[in-house]
PDB file of C-alpha atoms in Angstrom:
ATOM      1  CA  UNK A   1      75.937 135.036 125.788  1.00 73.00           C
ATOM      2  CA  UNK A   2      79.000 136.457 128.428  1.00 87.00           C
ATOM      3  CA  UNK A   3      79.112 135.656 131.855  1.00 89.00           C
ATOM      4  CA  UNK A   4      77.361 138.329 133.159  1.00 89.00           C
ATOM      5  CA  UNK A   5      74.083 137.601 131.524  1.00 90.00           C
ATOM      6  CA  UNK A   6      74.748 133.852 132.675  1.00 92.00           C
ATOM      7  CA  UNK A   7      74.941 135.295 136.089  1.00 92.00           C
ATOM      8  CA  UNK A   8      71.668 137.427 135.330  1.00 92.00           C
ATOM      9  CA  UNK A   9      69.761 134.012 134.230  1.00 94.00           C
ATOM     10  CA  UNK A  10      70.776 132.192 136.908  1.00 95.00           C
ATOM     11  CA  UNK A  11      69.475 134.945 139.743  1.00 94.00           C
ATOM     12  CA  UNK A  12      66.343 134.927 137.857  1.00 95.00           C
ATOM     13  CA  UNK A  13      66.244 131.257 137.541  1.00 96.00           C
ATOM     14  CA  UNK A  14      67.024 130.684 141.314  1.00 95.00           C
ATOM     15  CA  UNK A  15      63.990 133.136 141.964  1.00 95.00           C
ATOM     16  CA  UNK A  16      61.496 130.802 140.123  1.00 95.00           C
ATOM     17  CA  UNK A  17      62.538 128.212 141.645  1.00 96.00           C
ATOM     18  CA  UNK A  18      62.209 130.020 144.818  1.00 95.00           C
ATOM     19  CA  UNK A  19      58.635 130.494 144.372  1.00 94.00           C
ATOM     20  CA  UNK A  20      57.722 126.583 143.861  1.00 94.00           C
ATOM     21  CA  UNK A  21      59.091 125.363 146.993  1.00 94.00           C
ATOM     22  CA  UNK A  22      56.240 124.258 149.554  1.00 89.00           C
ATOM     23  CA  UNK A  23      58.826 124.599 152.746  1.00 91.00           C
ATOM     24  CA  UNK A  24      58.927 128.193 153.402  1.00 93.00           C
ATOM     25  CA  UNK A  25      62.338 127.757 154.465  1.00 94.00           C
ATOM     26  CA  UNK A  26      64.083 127.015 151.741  1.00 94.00           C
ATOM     27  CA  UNK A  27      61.888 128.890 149.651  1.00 96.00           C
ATOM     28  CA  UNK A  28      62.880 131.995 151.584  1.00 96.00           C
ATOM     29  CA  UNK A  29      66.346 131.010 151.528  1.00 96.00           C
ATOM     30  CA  UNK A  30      66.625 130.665 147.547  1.00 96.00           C
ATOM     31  CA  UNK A  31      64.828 133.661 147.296  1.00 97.00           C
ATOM     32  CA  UNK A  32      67.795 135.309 148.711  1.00 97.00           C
ATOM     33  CA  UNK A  33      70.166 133.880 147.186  1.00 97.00           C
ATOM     34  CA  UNK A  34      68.396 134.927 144.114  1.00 96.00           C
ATOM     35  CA  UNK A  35      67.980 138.467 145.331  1.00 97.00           C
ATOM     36  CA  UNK A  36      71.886 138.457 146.332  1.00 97.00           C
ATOM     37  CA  UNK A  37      72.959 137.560 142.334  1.00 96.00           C
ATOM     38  CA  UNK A  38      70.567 139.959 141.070  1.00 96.00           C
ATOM     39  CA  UNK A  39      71.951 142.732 142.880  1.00 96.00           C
ATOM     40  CA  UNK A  40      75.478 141.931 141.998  1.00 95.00           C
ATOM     41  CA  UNK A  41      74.170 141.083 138.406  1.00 95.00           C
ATOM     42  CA  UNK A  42      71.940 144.495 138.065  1.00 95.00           C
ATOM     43  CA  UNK A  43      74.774 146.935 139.944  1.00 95.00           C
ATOM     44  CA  UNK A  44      77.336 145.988 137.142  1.00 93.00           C
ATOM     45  CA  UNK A  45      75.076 147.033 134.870  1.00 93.00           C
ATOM     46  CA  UNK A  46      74.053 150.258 136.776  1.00 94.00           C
ATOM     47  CA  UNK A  47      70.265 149.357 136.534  1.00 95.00           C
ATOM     48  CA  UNK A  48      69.595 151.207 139.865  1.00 95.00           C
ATOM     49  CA  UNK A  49      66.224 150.314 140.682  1.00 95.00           C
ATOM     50  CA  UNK A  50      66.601 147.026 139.695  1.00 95.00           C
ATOM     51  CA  UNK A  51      69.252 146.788 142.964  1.00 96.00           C
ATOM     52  CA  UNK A  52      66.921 148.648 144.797  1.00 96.00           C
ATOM     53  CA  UNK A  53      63.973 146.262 144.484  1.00 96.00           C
ATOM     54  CA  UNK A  54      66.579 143.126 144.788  1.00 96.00           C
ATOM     55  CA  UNK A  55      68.158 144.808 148.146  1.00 97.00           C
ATOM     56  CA  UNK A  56      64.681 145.565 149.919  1.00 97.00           C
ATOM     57  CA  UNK A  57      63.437 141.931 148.882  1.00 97.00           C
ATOM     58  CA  UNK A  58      66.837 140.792 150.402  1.00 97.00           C
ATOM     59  CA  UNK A  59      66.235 142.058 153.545  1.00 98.00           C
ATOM     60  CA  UNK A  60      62.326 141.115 153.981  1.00 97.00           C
ATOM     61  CA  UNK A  61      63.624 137.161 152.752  1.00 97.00           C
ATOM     62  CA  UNK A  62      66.270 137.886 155.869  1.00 97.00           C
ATOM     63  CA  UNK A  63      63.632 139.562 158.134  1.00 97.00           C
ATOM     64  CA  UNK A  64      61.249 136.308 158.092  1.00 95.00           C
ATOM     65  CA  UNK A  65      64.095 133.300 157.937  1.00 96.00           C
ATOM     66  CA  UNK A  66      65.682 135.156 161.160  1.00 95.00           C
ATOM     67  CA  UNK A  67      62.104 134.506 162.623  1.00 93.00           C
ATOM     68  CA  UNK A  68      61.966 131.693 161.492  1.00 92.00           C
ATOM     69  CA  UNK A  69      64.851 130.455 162.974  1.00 92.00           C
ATOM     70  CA  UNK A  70      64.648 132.078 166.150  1.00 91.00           C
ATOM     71  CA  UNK A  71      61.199 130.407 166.721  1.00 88.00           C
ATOM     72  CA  UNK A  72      62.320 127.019 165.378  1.00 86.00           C
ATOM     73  CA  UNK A  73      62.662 125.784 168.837  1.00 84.00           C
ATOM     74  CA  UNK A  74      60.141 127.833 170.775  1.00 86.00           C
ATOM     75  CA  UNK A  75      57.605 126.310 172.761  1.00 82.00           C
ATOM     76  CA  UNK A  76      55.539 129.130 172.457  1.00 84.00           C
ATOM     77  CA  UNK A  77      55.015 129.549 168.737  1.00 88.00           C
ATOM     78  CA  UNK A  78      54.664 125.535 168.514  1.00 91.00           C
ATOM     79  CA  UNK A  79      52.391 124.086 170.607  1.00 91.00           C
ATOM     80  CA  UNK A  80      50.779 120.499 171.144  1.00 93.00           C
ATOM     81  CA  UNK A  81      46.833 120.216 171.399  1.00 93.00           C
ATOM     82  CA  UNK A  82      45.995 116.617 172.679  1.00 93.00           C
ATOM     83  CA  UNK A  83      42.770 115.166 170.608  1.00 94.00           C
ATOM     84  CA  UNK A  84      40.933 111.989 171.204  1.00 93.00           C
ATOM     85  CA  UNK A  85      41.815 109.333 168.558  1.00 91.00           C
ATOM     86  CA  UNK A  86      38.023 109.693 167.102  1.00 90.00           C
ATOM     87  CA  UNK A  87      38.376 113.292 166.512  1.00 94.00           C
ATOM     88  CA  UNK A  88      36.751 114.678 163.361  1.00 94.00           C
ATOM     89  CA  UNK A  89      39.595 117.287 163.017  1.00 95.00           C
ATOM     90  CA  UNK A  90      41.952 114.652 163.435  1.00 95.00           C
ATOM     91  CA  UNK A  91      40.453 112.102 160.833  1.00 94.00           C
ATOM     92  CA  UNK A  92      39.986 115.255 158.240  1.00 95.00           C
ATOM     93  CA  UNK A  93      44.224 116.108 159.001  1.00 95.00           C
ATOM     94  CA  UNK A  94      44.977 112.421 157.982  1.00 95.00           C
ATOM     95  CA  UNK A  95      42.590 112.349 155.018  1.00 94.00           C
ATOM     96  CA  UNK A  96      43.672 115.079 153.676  1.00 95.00           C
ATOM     97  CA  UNK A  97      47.327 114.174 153.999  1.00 95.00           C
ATOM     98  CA  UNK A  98      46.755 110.621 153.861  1.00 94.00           C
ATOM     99  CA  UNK A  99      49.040 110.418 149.997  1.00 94.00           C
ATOM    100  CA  UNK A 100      52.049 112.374 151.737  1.00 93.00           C
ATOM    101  CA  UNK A 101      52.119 110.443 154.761  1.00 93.00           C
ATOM    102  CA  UNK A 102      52.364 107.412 152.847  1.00 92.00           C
ATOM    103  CA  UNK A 103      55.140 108.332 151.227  1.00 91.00           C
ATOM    104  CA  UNK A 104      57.533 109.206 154.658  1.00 89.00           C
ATOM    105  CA  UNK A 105      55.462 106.751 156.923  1.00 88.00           C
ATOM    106  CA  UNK A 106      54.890 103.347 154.449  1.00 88.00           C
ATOM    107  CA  UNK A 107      53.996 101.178 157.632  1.00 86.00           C
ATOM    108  CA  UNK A 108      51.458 103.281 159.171  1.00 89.00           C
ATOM    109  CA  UNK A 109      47.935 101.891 159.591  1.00 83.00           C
ATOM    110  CA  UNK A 110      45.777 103.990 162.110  1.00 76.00           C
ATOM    111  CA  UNK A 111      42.315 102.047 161.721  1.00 71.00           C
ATOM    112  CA  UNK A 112      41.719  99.062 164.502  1.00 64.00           C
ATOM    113  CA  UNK A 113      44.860  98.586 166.586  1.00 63.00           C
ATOM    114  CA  UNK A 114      45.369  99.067 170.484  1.00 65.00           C
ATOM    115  CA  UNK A 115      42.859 100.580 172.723  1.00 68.00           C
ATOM    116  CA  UNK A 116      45.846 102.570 174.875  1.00 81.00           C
ATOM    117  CA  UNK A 117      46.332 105.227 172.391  1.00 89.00           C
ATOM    118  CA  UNK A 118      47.284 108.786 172.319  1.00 91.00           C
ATOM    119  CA  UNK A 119      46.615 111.248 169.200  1.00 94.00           C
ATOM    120  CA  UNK A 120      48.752 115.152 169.253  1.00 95.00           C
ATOM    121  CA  UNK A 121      48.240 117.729 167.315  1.00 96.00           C
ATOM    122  CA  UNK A 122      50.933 119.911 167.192  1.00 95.00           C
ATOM    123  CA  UNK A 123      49.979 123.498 166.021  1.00 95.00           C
ATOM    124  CA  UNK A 124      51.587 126.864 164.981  1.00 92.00           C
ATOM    125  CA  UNK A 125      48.748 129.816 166.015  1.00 89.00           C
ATOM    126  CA  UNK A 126      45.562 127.974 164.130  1.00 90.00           C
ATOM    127  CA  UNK A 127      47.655 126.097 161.631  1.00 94.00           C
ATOM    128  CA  UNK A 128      48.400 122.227 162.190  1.00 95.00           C
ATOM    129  CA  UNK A 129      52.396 121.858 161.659  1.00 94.00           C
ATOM    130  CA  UNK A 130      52.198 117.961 162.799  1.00 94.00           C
ATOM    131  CA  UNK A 131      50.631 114.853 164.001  1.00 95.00           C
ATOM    132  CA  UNK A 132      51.761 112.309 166.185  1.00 94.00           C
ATOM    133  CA  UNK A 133      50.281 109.374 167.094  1.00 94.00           C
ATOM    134  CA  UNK A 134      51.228 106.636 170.099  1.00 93.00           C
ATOM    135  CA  UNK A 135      49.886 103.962 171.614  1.00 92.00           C
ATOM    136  CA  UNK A 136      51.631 102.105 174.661  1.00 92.00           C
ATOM    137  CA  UNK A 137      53.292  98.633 174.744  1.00 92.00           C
ATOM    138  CA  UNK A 138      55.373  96.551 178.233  1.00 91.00           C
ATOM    139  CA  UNK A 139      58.178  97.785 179.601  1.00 90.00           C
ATOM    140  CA  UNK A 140      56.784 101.461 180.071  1.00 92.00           C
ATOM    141  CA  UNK A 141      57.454 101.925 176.407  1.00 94.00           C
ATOM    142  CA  UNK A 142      55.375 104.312 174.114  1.00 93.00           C
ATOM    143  CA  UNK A 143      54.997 103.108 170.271  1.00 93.00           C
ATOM    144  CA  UNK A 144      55.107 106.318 168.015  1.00 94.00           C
ATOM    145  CA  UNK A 145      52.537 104.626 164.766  1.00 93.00           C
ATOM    146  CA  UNK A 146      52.765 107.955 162.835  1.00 94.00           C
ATOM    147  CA  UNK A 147      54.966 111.388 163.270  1.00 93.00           C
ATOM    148  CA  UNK A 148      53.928 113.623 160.520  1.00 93.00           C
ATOM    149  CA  UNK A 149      55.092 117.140 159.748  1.00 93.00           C
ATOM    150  CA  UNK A 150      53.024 119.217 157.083  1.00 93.00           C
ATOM    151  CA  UNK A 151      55.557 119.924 154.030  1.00 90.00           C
ATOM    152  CA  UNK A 152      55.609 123.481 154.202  1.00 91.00           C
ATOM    153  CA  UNK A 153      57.046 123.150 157.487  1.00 91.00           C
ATOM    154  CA  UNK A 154      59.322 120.230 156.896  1.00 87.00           C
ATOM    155  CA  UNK A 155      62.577 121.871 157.493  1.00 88.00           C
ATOM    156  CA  UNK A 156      61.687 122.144 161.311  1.00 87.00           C
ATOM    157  CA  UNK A 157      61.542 119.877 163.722  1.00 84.00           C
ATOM    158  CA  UNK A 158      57.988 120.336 165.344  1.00 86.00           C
ATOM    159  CA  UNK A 159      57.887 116.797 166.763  1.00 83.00           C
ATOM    160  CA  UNK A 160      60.233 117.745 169.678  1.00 85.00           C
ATOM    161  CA  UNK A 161      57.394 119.341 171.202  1.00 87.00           C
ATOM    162  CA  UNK A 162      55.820 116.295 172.159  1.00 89.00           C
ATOM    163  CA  UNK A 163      58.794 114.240 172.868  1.00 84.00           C
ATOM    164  CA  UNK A 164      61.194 116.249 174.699  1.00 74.00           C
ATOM    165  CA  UNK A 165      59.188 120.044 175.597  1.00 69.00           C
ATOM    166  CA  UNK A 166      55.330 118.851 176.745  1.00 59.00           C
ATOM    167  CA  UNK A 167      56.519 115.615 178.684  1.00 81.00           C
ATOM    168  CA  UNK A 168      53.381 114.626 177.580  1.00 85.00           C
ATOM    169  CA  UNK A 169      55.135 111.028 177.963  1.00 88.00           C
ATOM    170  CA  UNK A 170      56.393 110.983 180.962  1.00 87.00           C
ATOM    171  CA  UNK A 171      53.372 112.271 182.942  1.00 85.00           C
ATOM    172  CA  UNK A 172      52.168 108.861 181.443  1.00 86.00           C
ATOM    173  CA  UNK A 173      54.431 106.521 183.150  1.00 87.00           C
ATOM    174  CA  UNK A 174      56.700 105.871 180.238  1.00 91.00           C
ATOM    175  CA  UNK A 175      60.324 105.088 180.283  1.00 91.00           C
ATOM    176  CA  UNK A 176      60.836 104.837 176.573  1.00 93.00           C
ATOM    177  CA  UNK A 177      59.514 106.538 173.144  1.00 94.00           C
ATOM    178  CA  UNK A 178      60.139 104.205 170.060  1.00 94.00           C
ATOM    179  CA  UNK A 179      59.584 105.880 166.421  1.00 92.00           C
ATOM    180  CA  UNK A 180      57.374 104.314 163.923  1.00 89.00           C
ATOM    181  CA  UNK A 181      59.645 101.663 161.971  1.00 81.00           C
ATOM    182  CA  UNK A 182      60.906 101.672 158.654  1.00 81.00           C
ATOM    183  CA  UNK A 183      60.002 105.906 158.286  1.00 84.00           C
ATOM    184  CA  UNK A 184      61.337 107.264 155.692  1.00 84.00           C
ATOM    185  CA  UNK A 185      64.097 110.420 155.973  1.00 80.00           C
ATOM    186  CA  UNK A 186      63.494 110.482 160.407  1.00 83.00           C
ATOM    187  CA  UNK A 187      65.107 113.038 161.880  1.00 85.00           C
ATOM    188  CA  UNK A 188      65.273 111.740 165.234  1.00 88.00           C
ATOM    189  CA  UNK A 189      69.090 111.569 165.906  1.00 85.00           C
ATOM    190  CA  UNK A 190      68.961 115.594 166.135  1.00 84.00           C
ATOM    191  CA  UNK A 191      66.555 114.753 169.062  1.00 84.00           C
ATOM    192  CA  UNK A 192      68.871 112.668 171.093  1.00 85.00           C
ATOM    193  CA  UNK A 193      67.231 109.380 169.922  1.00 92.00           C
ATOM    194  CA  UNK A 194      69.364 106.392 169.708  1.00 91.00           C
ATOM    195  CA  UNK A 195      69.462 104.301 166.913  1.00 91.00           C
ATOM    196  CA  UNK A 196      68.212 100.832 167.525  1.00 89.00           C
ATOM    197  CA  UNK A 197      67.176  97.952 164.330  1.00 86.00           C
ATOM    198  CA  UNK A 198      64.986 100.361 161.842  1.00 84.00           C
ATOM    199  CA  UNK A 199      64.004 102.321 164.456  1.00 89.00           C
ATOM    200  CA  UNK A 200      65.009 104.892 167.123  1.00 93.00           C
ATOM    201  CA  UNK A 201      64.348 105.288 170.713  1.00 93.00           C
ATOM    202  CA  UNK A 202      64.887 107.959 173.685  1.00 92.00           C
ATOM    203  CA  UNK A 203      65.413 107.429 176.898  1.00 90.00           C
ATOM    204  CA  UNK A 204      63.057 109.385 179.036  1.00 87.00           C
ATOM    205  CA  UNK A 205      64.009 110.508 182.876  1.00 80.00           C
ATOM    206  CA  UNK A 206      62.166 109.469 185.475  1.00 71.00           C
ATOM    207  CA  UNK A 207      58.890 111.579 186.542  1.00 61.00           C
ATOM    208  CA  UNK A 208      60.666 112.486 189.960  1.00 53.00           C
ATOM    209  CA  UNK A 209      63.754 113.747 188.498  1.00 44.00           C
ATOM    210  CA  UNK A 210      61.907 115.533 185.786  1.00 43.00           C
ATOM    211  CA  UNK A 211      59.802 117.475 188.941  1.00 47.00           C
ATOM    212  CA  UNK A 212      62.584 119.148 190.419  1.00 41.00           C
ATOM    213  CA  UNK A 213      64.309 120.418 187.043  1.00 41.00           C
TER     214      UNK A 213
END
């Protein structure tokens, strides 16, 4: 085998691998780089339509991560649908999760608990993207118990939404938003949380100054 049939098995490889990612991120972005070697790999063997097919799937996988990524942060393709904590569509999202969430959230325990609580949906068109869950505690401080984002859209960041976009916390009165402790992977610190013990916090601005922005 020569190197240019180890560069043709690795563009096909990186396309199968492509196709079993759940995060349609990074599957579109492996898809393109296995588009990109084919091309190369396909042109130095003059197999035309080969680079043909590889170039137009090239620039649909660029098409949809450029929307992807101009969207990432856009309060109108994301947005947060407040639920009562009973909700049937609620209970069904965290049943039907309920193995995954384990696995990023080890701590979280949703049955019983404080009366003061808060449940978010947080939804792309009719698809939910994530869940959080709060209830309050003293010192004007809002308890995140579970902040879950659906795997195939784990490379975002949907949670912002609630905590920094929907100031769906500080139209409540609170000061401070603490994430669930001991989560596994958080992504908080690209959210201006500060790290404090195994958990993080943000600072929230007062109501009044957060009117007249």
């Amino acid at each position: 085998m020569n190197w240019l049939d180890i560069i043709g098995w690795a563009g096909s490889a990186l396309l199968v691998w492509s196709l079993l990612q759940a995060r349609i991120l990074r599957l579109r972005a492996l898809n393109l780089l296995g588009c990109l070697v084919l091309i190369g790999y396909n042109a130095a063997l003059s197999v035309w339509p080969m680079v043909g097919l590889n170039v137009m799937l090239a620039v649909i996988n660029l098409w949809y991560l450029r929307g992807m990524l101009a969207t990432r942060h856009d309060e109108t393709t994301y947005q947060v649908v407040e639920v009562n904590t009973d909700d049937g569509f609620l209970a069904h999202t965290l049943r039907v999760h309920a193995a995954d969430i384990e696995r990023f959230n080890p701590r979280f325990a949703w049955g019983g608990g404080p009366a003061d609580r808060s449940a978010f949906l947080v939804v792309r068109a009719d698809e939910v993207v994530g869940v959080v869950l709060a209830h309050a505690e003293a010192n004007a401080t809002a308890q995140i118990d579970l902040d879950y984002v659906t795997q195939r859209f784990r490379d975002f960041t949907p949670g912002e939404f609630v905590y920094r976009r929907s100031q769906l916390f500080t139209d409540r009165g609170f000061r401070r938003v603490v994430s669930p402790p001991g989560m596994v992977a958080p992504y908080y610190s690209r959210l201006g949380f500060r790290p404090e013990g195994d958990s993080y916090v943000l600072d929230l601005p007062l109501r009044e100054a957060t009117d007249r922005v």
